[in-house]
mmCIF file of C-alpha atoms in Angstrom:
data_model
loop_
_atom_site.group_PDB
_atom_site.id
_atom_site.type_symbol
_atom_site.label_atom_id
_atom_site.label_comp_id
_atom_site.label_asym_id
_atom_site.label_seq_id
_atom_site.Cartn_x
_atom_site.Cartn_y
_atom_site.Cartn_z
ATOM 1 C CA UNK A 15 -12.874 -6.254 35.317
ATOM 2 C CA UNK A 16 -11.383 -6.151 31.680
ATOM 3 C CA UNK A 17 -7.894 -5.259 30.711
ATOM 4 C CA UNK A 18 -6.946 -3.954 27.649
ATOM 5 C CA UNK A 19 -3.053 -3.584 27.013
ATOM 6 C CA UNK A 20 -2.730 -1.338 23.795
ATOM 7 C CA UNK A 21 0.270 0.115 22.064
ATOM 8 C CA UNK A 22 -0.490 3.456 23.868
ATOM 9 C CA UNK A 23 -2.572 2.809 26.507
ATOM 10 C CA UNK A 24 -4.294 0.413 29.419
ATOM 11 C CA UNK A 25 -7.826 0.664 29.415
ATOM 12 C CA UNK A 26 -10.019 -0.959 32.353
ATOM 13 C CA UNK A 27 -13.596 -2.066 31.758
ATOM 14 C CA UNK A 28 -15.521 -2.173 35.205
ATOM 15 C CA UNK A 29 -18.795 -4.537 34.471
ATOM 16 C CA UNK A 30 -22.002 -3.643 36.132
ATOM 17 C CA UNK A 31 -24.468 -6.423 36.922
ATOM 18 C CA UNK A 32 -25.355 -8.885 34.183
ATOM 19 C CA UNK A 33 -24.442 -11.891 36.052
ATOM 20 C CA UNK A 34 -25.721 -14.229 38.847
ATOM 21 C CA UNK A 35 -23.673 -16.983 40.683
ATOM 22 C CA UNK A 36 -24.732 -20.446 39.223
ATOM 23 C CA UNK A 37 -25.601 -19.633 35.699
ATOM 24 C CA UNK A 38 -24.027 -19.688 32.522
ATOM 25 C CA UNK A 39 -23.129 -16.533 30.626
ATOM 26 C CA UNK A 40 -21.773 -15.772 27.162
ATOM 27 C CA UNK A 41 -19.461 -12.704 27.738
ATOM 28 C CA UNK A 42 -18.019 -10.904 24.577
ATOM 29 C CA UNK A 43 -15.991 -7.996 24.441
ATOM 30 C CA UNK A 44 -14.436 -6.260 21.690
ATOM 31 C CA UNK A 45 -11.461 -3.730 21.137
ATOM 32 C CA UNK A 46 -10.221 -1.310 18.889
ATOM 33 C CA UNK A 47 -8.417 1.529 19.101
ATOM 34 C CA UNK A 48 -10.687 4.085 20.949
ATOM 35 C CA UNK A 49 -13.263 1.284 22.337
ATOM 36 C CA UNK A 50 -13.703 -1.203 24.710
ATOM 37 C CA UNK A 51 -17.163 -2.142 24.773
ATOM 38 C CA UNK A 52 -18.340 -5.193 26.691
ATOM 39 C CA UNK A 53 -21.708 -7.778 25.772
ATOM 40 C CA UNK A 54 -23.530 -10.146 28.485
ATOM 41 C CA UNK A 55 -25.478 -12.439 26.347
ATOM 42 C CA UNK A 56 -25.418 -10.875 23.240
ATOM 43 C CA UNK A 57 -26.543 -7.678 24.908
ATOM 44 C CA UNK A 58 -24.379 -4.224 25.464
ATOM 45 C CA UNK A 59 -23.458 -3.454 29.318
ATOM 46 C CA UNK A 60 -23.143 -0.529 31.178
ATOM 47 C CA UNK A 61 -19.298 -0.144 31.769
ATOM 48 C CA UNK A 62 -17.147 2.537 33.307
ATOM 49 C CA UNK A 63 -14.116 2.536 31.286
ATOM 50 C CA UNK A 64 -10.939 4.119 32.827
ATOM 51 C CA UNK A 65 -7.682 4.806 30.172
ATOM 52 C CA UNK A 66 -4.274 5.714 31.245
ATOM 53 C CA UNK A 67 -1.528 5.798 29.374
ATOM 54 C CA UNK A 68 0.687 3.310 29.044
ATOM 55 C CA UNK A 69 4.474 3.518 30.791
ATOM 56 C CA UNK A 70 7.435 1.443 29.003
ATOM 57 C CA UNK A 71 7.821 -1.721 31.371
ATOM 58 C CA UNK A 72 4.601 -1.044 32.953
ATOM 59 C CA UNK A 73 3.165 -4.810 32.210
ATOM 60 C CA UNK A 74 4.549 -7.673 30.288
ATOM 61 C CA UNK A 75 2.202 -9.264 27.687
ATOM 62 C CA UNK A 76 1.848 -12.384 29.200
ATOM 63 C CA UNK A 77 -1.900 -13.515 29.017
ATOM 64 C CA UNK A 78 -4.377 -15.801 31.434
ATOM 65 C CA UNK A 79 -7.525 -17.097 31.342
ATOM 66 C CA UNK A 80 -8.778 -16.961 34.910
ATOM 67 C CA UNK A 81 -5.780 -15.156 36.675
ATOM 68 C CA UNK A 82 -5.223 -11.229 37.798
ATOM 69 C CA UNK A 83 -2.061 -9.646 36.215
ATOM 70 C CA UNK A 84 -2.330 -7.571 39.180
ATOM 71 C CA UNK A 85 -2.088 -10.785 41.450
ATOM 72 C CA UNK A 86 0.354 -12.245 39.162
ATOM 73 C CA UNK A 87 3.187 -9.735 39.614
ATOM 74 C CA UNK A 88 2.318 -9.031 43.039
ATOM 75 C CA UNK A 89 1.226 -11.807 45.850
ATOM 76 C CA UNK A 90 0.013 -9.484 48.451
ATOM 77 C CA UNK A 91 -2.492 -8.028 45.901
ATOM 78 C CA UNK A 92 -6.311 -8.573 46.669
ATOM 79 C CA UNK A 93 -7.361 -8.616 43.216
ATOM 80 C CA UNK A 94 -9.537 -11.936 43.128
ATOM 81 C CA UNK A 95 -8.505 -14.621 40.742
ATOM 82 C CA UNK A 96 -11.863 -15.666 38.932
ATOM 83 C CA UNK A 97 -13.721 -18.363 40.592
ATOM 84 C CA UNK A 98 -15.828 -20.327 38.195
ATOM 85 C CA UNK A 99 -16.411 -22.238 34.687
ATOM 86 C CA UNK A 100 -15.511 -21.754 31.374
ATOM 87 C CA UNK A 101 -16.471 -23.311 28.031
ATOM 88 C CA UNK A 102 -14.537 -22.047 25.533
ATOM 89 C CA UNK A 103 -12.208 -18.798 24.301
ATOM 90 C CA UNK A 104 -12.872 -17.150 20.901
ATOM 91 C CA UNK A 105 -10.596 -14.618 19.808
ATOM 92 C CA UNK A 106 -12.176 -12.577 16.600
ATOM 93 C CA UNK A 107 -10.157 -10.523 13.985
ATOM 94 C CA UNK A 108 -11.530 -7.125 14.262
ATOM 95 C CA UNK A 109 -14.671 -5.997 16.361
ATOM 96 C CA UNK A 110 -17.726 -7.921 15.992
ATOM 97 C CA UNK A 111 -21.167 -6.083 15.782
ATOM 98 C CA UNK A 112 -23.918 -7.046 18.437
ATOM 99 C CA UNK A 113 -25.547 -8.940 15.884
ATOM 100 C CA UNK A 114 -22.901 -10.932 15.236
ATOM 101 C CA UNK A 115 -22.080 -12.350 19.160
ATOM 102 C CA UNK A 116 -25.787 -12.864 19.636
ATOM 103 C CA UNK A 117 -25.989 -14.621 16.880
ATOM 104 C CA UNK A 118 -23.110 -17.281 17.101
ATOM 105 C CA UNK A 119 -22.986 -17.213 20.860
ATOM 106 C CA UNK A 120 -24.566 -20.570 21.212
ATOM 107 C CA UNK A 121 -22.623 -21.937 18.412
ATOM 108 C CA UNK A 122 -19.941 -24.382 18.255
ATOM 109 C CA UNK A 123 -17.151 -23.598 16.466
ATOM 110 C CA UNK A 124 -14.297 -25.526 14.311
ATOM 111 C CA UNK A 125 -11.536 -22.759 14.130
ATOM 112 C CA UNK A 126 -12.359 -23.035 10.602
ATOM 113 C CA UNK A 127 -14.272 -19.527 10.201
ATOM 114 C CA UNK A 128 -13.354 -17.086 8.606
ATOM 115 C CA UNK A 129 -12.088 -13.873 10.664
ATOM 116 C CA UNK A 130 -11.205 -16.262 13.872
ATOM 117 C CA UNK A 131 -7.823 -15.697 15.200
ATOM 118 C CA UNK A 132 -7.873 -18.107 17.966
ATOM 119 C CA UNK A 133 -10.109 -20.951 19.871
ATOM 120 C CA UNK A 134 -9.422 -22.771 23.001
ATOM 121 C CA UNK A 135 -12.530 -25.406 24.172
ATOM 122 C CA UNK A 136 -11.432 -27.879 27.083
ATOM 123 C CA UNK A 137 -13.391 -30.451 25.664
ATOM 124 C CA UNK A 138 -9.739 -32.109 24.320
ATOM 125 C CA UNK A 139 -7.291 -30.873 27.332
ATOM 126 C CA UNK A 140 -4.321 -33.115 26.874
ATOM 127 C CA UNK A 141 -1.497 -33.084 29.338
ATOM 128 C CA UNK A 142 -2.133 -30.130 30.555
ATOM 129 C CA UNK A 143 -2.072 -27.998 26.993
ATOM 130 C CA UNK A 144 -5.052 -26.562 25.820
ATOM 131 C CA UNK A 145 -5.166 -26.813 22.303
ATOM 132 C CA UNK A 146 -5.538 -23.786 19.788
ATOM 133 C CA UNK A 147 -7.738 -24.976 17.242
ATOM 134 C CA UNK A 148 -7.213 -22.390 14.797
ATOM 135 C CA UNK A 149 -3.110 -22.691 13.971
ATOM 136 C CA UNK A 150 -2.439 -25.458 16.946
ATOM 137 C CA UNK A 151 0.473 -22.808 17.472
ATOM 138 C CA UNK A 152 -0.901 -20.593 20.273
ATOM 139 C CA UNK A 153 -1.527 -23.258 22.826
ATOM 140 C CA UNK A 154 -2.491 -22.701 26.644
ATOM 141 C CA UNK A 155 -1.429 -24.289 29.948
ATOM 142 C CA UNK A 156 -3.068 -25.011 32.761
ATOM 143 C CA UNK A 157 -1.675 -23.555 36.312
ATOM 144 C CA UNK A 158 -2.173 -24.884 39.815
ATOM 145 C CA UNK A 159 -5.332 -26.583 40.220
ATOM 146 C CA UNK A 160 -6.751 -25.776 36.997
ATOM 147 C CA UNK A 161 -8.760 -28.743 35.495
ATOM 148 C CA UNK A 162 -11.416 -29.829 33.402
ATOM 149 C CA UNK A 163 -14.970 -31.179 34.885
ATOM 150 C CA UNK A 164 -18.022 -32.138 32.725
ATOM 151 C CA UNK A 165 -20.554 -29.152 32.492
ATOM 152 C CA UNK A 166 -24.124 -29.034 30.796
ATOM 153 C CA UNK A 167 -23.688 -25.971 28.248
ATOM 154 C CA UNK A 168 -26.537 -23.907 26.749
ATOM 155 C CA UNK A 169 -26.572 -24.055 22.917
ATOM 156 C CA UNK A 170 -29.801 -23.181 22.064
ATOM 157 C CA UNK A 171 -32.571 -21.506 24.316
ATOM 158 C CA UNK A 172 -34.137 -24.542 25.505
ATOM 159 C CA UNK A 173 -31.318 -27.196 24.530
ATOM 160 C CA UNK A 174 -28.097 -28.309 26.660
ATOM 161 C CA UNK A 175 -25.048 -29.722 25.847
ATOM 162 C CA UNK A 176 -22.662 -31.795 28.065
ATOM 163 C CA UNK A 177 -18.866 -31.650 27.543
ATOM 164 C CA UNK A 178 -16.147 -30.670 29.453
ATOM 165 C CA UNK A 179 -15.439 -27.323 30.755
ATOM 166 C CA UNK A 180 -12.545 -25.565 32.446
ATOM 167 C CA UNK A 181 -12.894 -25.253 35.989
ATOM 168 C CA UNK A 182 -11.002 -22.555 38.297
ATOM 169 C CA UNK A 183 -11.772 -22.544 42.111
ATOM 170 C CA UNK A 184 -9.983 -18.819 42.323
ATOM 171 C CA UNK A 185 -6.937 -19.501 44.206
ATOM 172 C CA UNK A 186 -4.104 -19.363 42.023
ATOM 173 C CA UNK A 187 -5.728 -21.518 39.368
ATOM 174 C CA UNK A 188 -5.640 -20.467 35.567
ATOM 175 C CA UNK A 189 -4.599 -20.548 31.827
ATOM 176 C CA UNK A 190 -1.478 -18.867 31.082
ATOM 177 C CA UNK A 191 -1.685 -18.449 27.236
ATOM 178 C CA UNK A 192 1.239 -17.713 24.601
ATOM 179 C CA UNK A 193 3.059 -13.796 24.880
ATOM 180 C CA UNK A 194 2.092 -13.133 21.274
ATOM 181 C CA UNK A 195 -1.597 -13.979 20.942
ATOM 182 C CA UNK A 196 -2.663 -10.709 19.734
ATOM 183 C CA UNK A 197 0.082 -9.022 17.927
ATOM 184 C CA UNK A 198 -1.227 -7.025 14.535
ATOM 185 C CA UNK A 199 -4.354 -7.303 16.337
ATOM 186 C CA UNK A 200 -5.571 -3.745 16.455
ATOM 187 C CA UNK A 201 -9.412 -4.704 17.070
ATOM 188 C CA UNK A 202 -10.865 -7.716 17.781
ATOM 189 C CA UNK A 203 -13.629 -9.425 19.547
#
């Protein structure tokens, strides 16, 4: 599932299918007011989207890679931490067309383009901060067992990569990233 905390409201994405244990995936998803639309691979999914209004003090704006905000405010919640691998985090000013995740899904970024907010690789993890490599100001933490592991990366069809990836086991493991990461972000990708 996806989360969207806006000004007036939570949205939920649900994902349906696109993914199979053991493989890597570039997922995108991108927000605006009225939208939450999620990609697998550069390709639209099918998504049921549920939108509720938003309640003062109904979440706090803290932000994870890897961990459930449902979990994280309550312990006896099921909602499963995610168990898996992950390469890098690119956080887009305004939303992106389909065009334009399919065609820079496979490639490696600075944080020098234009229109990127914010970048976190774990290729350069150093005691225990993930660096932002746009502004070096947003930077992440990891949490319980989080750590980094080599992992052979898809850049081009055909063509792999080895560097090191973030690796959650999905038991209390994750990123906890800055409060303020997307403030006067009213779409992004």
């Amino acid at each position: 599932n996806l989360v969207h905390v806006g000004e007036r409201s939570v949205s939920t994405a649900k994902i349906f299918g696109g993914t199979q244990v053991g493989r890597w995936f570039h997922i995108a998803a991108t927000v605006g007011p009225d939208t939450l639309k999620v990609f697998i691979n550069g390709n639209p999914m099918p998504t049921a989207l549920n939108r509720q209004p938003r309640l003062p003090g109904m979440l706090d704006k803290r932000n994870y890679l890897g961990r459930s905000k449902d979990r994280a405010f309550d312990p006896l919640n099921n909602d499963p931490d995610f168990e898996g691998q992950l390469a890098e985090v690119r956080v887009w000013r305004g939303e992106r067309t389909e065009e334009q995740i399919r065609e820079n899904r496979f490639r490696r970024l600075t944080g020098a383009e234009p229109g990127l907010a914010h970048l976190w690789n774990f290729a350069d993890v150093q005691e225990n901060r993930v660096m932002d490599l746009v502004s070096g100001a947003f930077n992440g933490r990891l949490a319980g067992a989080a750590r980094t592991v080599p992992g052979e990366l898809p850049r081009d069809p055909g063509v792999a990569l080895t560097e090191n990836v973030l690796h959650l086991d999905g038991n209390g493991d994750y990123v906890e990233l800055p409060m303020n990461i997307f403030t006067n972000l009213t779409e992004a990708t």
